[in-house]
Coordinates of C-alpha atoms in Angstrom, one line a residue:
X1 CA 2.9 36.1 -8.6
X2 CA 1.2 35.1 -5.4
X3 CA 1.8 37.7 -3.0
X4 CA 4.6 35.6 -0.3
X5 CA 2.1 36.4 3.0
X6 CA -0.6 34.2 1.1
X7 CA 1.7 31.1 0.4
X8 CA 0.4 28.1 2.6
X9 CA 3.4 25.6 4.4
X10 CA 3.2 22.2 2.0
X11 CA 2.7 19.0 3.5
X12 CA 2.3 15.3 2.1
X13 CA 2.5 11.7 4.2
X14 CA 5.3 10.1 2.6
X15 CA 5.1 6.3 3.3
X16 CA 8.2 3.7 2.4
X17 CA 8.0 0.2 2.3
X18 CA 10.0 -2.7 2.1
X19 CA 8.1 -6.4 1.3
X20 CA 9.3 -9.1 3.1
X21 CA 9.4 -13.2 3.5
X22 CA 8.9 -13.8 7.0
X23 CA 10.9 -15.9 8.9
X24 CA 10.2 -19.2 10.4
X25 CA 10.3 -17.1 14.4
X26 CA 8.8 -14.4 12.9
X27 CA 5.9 -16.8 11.7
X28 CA 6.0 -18.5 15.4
X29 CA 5.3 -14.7 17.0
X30 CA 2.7 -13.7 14.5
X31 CA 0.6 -17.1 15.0
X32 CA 1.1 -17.1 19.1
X33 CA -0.1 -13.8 18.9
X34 CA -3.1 -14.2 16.2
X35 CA -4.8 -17.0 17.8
X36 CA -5.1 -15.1 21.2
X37 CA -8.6 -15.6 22.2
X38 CA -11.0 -13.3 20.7
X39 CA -12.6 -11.9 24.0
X40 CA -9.1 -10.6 24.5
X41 CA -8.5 -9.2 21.0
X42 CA -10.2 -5.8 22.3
X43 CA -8.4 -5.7 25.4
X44 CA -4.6 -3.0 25.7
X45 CA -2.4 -3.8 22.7
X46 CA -0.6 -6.9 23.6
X47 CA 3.3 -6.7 23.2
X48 CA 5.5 -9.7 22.0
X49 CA 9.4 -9.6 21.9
X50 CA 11.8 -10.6 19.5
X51 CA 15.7 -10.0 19.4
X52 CA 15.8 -6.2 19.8
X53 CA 12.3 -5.4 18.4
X54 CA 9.6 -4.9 20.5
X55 CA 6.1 -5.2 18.7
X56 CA 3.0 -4.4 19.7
X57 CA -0.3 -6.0 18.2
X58 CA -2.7 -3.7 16.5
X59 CA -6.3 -4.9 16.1
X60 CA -7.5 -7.1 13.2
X61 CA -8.4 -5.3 9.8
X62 CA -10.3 -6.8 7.0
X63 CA -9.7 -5.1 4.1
X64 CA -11.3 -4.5 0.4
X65 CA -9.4 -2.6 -2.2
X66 CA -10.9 -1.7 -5.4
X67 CA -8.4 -0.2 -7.6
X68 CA -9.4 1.9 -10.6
X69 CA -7.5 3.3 -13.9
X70 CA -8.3 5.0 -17.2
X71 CA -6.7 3.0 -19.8
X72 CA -3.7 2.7 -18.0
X73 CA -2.7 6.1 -18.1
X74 CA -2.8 6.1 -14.3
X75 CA -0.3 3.2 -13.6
X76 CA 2.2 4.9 -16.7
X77 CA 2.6 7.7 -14.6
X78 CA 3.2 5.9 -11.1
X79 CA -0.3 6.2 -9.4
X80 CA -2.3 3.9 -8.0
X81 CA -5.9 4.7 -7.7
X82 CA -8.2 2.7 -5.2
X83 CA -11.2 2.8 -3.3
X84 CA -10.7 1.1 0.3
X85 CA -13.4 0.0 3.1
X86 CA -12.2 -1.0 6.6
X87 CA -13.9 -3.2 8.7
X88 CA -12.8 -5.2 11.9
X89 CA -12.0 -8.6 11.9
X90 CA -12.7 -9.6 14.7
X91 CA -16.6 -10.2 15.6
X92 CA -16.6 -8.8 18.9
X93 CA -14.7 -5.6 18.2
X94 CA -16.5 -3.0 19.0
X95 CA -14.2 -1.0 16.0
X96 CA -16.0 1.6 13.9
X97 CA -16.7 0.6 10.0
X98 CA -15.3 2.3 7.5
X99 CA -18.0 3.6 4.9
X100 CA -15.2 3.8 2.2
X101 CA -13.0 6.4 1.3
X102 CA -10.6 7.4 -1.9
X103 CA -7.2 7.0 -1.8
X104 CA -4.1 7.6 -4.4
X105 CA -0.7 6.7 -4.5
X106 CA 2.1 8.5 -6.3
X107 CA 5.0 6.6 -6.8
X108 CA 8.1 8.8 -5.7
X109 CA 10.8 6.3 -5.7
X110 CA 11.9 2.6 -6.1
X111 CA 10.3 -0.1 -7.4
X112 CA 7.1 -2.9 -6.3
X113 CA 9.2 -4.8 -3.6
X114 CA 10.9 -2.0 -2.0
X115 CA 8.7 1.8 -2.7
X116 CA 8.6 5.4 -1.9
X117 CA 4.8 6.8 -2.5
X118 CA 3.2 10.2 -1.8
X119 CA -0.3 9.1 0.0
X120 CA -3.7 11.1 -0.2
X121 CA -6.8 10.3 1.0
X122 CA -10.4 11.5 0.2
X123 CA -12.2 12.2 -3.0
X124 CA -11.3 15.6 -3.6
X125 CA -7.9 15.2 -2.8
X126 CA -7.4 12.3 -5.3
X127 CA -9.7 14.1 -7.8
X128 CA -7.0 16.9 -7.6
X129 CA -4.5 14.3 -8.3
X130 CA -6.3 13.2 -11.0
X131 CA -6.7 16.8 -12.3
X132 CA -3.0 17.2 -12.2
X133 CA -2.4 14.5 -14.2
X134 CA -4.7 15.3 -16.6
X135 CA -6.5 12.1 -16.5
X136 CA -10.2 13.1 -15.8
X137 CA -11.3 14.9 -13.3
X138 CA -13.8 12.7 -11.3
X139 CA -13.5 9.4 -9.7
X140 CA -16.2 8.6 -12.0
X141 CA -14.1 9.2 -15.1
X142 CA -12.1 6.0 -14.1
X143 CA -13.0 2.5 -14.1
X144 CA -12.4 -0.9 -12.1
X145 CA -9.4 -2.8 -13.0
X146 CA -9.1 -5.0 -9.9
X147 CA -10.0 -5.8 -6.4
X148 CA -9.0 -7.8 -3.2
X149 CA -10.1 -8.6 0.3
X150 CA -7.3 -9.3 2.5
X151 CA -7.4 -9.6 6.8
X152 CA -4.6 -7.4 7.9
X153 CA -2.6 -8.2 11.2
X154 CA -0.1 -5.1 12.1
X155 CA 2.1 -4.5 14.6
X156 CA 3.5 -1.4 16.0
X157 CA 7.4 -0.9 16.0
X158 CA 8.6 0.6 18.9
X159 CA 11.7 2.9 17.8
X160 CA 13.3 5.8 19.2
X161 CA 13.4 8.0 16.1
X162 CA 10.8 9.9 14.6
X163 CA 7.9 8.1 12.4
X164 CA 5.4 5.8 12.4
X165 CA 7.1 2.2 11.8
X166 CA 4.6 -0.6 11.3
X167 CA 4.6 -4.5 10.5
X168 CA 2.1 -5.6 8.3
X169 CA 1.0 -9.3 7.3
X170 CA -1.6 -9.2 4.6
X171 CA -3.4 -12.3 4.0
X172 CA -5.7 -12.4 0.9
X173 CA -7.8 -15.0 0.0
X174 CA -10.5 -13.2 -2.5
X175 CA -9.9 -11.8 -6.0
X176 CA -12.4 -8.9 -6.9
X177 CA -13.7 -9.4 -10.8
X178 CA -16.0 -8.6 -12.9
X179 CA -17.4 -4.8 -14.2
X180 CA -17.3 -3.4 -10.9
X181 CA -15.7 -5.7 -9.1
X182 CA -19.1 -7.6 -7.9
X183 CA -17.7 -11.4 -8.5
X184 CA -15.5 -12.8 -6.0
X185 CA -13.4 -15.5 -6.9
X186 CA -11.0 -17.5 -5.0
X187 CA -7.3 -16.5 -4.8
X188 CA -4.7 -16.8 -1.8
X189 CA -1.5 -15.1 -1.5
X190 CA 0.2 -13.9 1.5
X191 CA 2.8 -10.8 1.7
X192 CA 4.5 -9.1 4.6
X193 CA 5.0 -5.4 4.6
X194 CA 7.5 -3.3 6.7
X195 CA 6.5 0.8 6.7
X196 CA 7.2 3.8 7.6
X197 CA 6.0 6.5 7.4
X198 CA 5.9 10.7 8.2
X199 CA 4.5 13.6 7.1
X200 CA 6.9 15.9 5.1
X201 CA 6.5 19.7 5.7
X202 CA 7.7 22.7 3.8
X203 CA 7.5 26.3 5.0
X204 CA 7.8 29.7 3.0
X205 CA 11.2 30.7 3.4
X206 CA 12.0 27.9 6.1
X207 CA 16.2 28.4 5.4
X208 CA 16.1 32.2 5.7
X209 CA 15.9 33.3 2.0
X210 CA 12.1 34.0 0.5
X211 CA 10.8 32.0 -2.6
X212 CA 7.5 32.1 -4.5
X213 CA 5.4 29.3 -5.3
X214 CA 6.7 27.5 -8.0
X215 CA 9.9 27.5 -5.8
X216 CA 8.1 26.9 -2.8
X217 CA 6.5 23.1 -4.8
X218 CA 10.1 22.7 -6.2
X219 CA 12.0 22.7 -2.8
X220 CA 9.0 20.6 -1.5
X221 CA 9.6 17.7 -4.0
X222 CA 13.2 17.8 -2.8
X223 CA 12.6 17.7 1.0
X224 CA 10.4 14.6 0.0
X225 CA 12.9 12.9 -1.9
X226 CA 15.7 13.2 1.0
X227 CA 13.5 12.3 3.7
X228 CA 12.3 9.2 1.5
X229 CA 15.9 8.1 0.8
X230 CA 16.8 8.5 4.6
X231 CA 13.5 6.4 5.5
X232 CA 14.7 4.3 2.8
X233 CA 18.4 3.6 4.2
X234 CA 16.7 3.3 7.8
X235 CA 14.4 0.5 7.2
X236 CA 17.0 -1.1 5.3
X237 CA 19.3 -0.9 8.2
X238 CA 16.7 -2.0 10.6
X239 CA 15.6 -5.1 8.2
X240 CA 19.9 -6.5 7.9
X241 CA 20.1 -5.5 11.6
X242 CA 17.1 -8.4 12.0
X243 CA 18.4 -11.1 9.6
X244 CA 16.0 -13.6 12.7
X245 CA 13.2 -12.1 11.5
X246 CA 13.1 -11.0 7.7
X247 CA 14.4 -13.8 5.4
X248 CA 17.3 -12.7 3.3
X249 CA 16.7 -16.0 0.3
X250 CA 13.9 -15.8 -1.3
X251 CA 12.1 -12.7 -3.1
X252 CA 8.4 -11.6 -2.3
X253 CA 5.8 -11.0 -4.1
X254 CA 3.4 -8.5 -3.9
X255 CA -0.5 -8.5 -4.8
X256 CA -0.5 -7.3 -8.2
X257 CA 2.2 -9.3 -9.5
X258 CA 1.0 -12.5 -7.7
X259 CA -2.1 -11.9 -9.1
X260 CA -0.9 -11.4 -12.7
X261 CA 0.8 -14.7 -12.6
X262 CA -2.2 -16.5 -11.3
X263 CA -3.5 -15.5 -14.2
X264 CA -1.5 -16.5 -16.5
X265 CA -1.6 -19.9 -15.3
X266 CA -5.4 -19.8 -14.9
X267 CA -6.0 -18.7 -18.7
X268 CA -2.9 -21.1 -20.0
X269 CA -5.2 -24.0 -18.0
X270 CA -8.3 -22.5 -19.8
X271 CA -7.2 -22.2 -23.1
X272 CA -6.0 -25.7 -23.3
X273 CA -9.1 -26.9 -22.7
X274 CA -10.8 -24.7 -24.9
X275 CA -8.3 -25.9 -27.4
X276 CA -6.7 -22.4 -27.8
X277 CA -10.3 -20.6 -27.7
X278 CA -10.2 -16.9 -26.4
X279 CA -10.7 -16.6 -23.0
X280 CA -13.5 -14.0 -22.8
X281 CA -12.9 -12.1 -19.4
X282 CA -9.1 -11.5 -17.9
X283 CA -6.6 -12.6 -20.8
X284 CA -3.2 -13.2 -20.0
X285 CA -2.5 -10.7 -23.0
X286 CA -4.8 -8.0 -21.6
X287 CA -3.1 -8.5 -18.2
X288 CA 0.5 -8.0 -19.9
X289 CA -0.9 -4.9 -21.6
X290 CA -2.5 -3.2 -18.9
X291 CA 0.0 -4.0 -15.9
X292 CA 3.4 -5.0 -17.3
X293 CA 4.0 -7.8 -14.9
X294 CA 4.0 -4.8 -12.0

C-alpha cells in the first residue's frame, strides 16, 4: 500500500452539456451580435441581454476536430478521442494559433443530446487514458475516423454560482475524409451547445476518516458523479427557466449523428446510380457498424 503522506489530491474538469434549438430571439441576438464590424470584434467583450440572462460575446473560433478510434473499441467504452487546432476567426484578431493538441473524452453520464464527460487534454494525458483502457498506448496506435471544421461563436453566462457556464453555436460547413482526414468535402449542419463546466477535486481523507488509494479513486468517481448530476439538474433548471430562448419542440442533432445521416442519404443517392454498386469509401453499413447512429 502507498504510504497515505504520498497520496496526491485527484482532480478532473467535468464538463455537462445540454444541445439545444435555438430560438427565433435567441437567433435575432446571436446575428446582431455576429455581424458587429470586424475592427470591433477585438475590442472588451461586448454584452447583449435577454430575459434574465446576461451574455457576453467571446471572440470567434474556427475550429478543426479530427477524431480517432481503434476499431471502435474507443467509442464502446464511452471515449472520444480527437485531435483539435484552434485558430481565430476573425482576420484581424490578433489571437494566438493553436499548434494542435490531444484531447479525450470519457463519457460519465447521459446520453449524445444531453452528456456528462471527464475532459483531458495533452498527449500524455490521453495516452494514459488510452493505457487505462487498454487500447494502445500511443496516439499513434489509433487511426482517423472522422473530421470537421466548424466557426465557433460562445458566449459567456453570467451566473452567481460556481462554474464556468458557456453558450456555444457551432456552425460546420466541412466534412474531414479520407485516410487522414486530407479531403474536405462539403457538409453544413448547425448545433447549439449549453455548458458547464468545473473542476472536481478530492483530497486524502477530506471528511475526517483516512483511506488509501484505491479508496481514494473510488470516492473520486463518486464526488464526480454528484457534482455532474447537480450540474445536470442546474442547467436543466436554467434552460425551462428560459423557454424565450431554448426551443422546447423540436429535438437537436449533434455532429456525429447529423453526419451519419448525411451519409446515409449520400450513399442511398449513390448506390442508385451505381445501380446497387458498392460504394467504395464511407458505406452506410460501415457507418452503422462503427458509430451506431451515435
Amino acid at each position: 500500500m502507498q504510504p497515505l503522506s504520498f497520496i496526491k489530491p485527484l482532480k478532473s474538469t467535468l464538463e455537462v452539456e445540454r444541445k439545444f434549438l435555438p430560438t427565433a430571439l435567441l437567433q435575432q441576438y446571436i446575428s446582431s451580435s455576429s455581424s458587429s464590424p470586424k475592427s470591433k470584434s477585438n475590442s472588451p467583450a461586448q454584452a447583449i441581454t435577454l430575459p434574465r440572462t446576461t451574455l457576453t460575446r467571446q471572440p470567434r473560433k474556427l475550429i478543426t476536430d479530427k477524431y480517432f478510434d481503434r476499431a471502435s473499441q474507443l467509442q464502446r467504452r464511452g471515449i472520444w478521442v480527437r485531435w483539435r487546432k484552434t485558430e481565430p476567426a476573425d482576420d484581424n484578431s490578433s489571437a494566438s494559433q493553436s499548434q494542435g493538441v490531444w484531447e479525450a473524452k470519457i463519457k460519465q453520464s447521459g446520453d449524445y443530446v444531453a452528456s456528462q464527460s471527464v475532459e483531458v487534454q495533452g498527449r500524455e494525458a490521453v495516452e494514459s487514458v488510452l493505457s487505462e483502457a487498454g487500447v494502445g498506448e500511443s496516439v499513434f496506435d489509433l487511426k482517423f475516423q472522422m473530421g470537421f471544421v466548424a466557426e465557433r461563436a460562445s458566449w459567456g453566462v453570467e451566473r452567481e454560482e460556481g462554474g464556468e457556464m458557456t453558450l456555444v453555436l457551432d456552425t460546420i460547413t466541412t466534412a474531414l475524409e479520407g485516410r487522414d482526414g486530407e479531403r474536405p468535402v462539403y457538409f453544413f449542419h448547425r448545433v447549439g451547445e449549453l455548458e458547464l463546466e468545473a473542476v472536481v477535486t478530492t483530497e486524502l481523507g477530506a471528511e475526517g476518516g483516512a483511506i488509501d488509494s484505491a479508496g481514494l479513486i473510488a470516492k473520486h468517481r463518486v464526488d464526480r458523479e454528484v457534482a455532474g448530476a447537480k450540474m445536470s439538474e442546474e442547467l436543466s433548471a436554467f434552460m425551462a427557466d428560459r423557454p424565450e430562448i431554448f426551443a422546447s419542440e423540436g429535438s437537436p442533432v449533434g455532429k456525429l449523428s447529423a453526419y451519419l445521416q448525411y451519409h446515409k442519404e449520400n450513399d442511398a443517392r449513390k448506390w442508385k446510380a451505381n445501380e446497387g454498386g458498392r460504394v467504395a469509401n464511407m458505406s452506410e453499413e460501415r457507418w452503422e457498424r462503427e458509430y451506431n447512429g451515435k
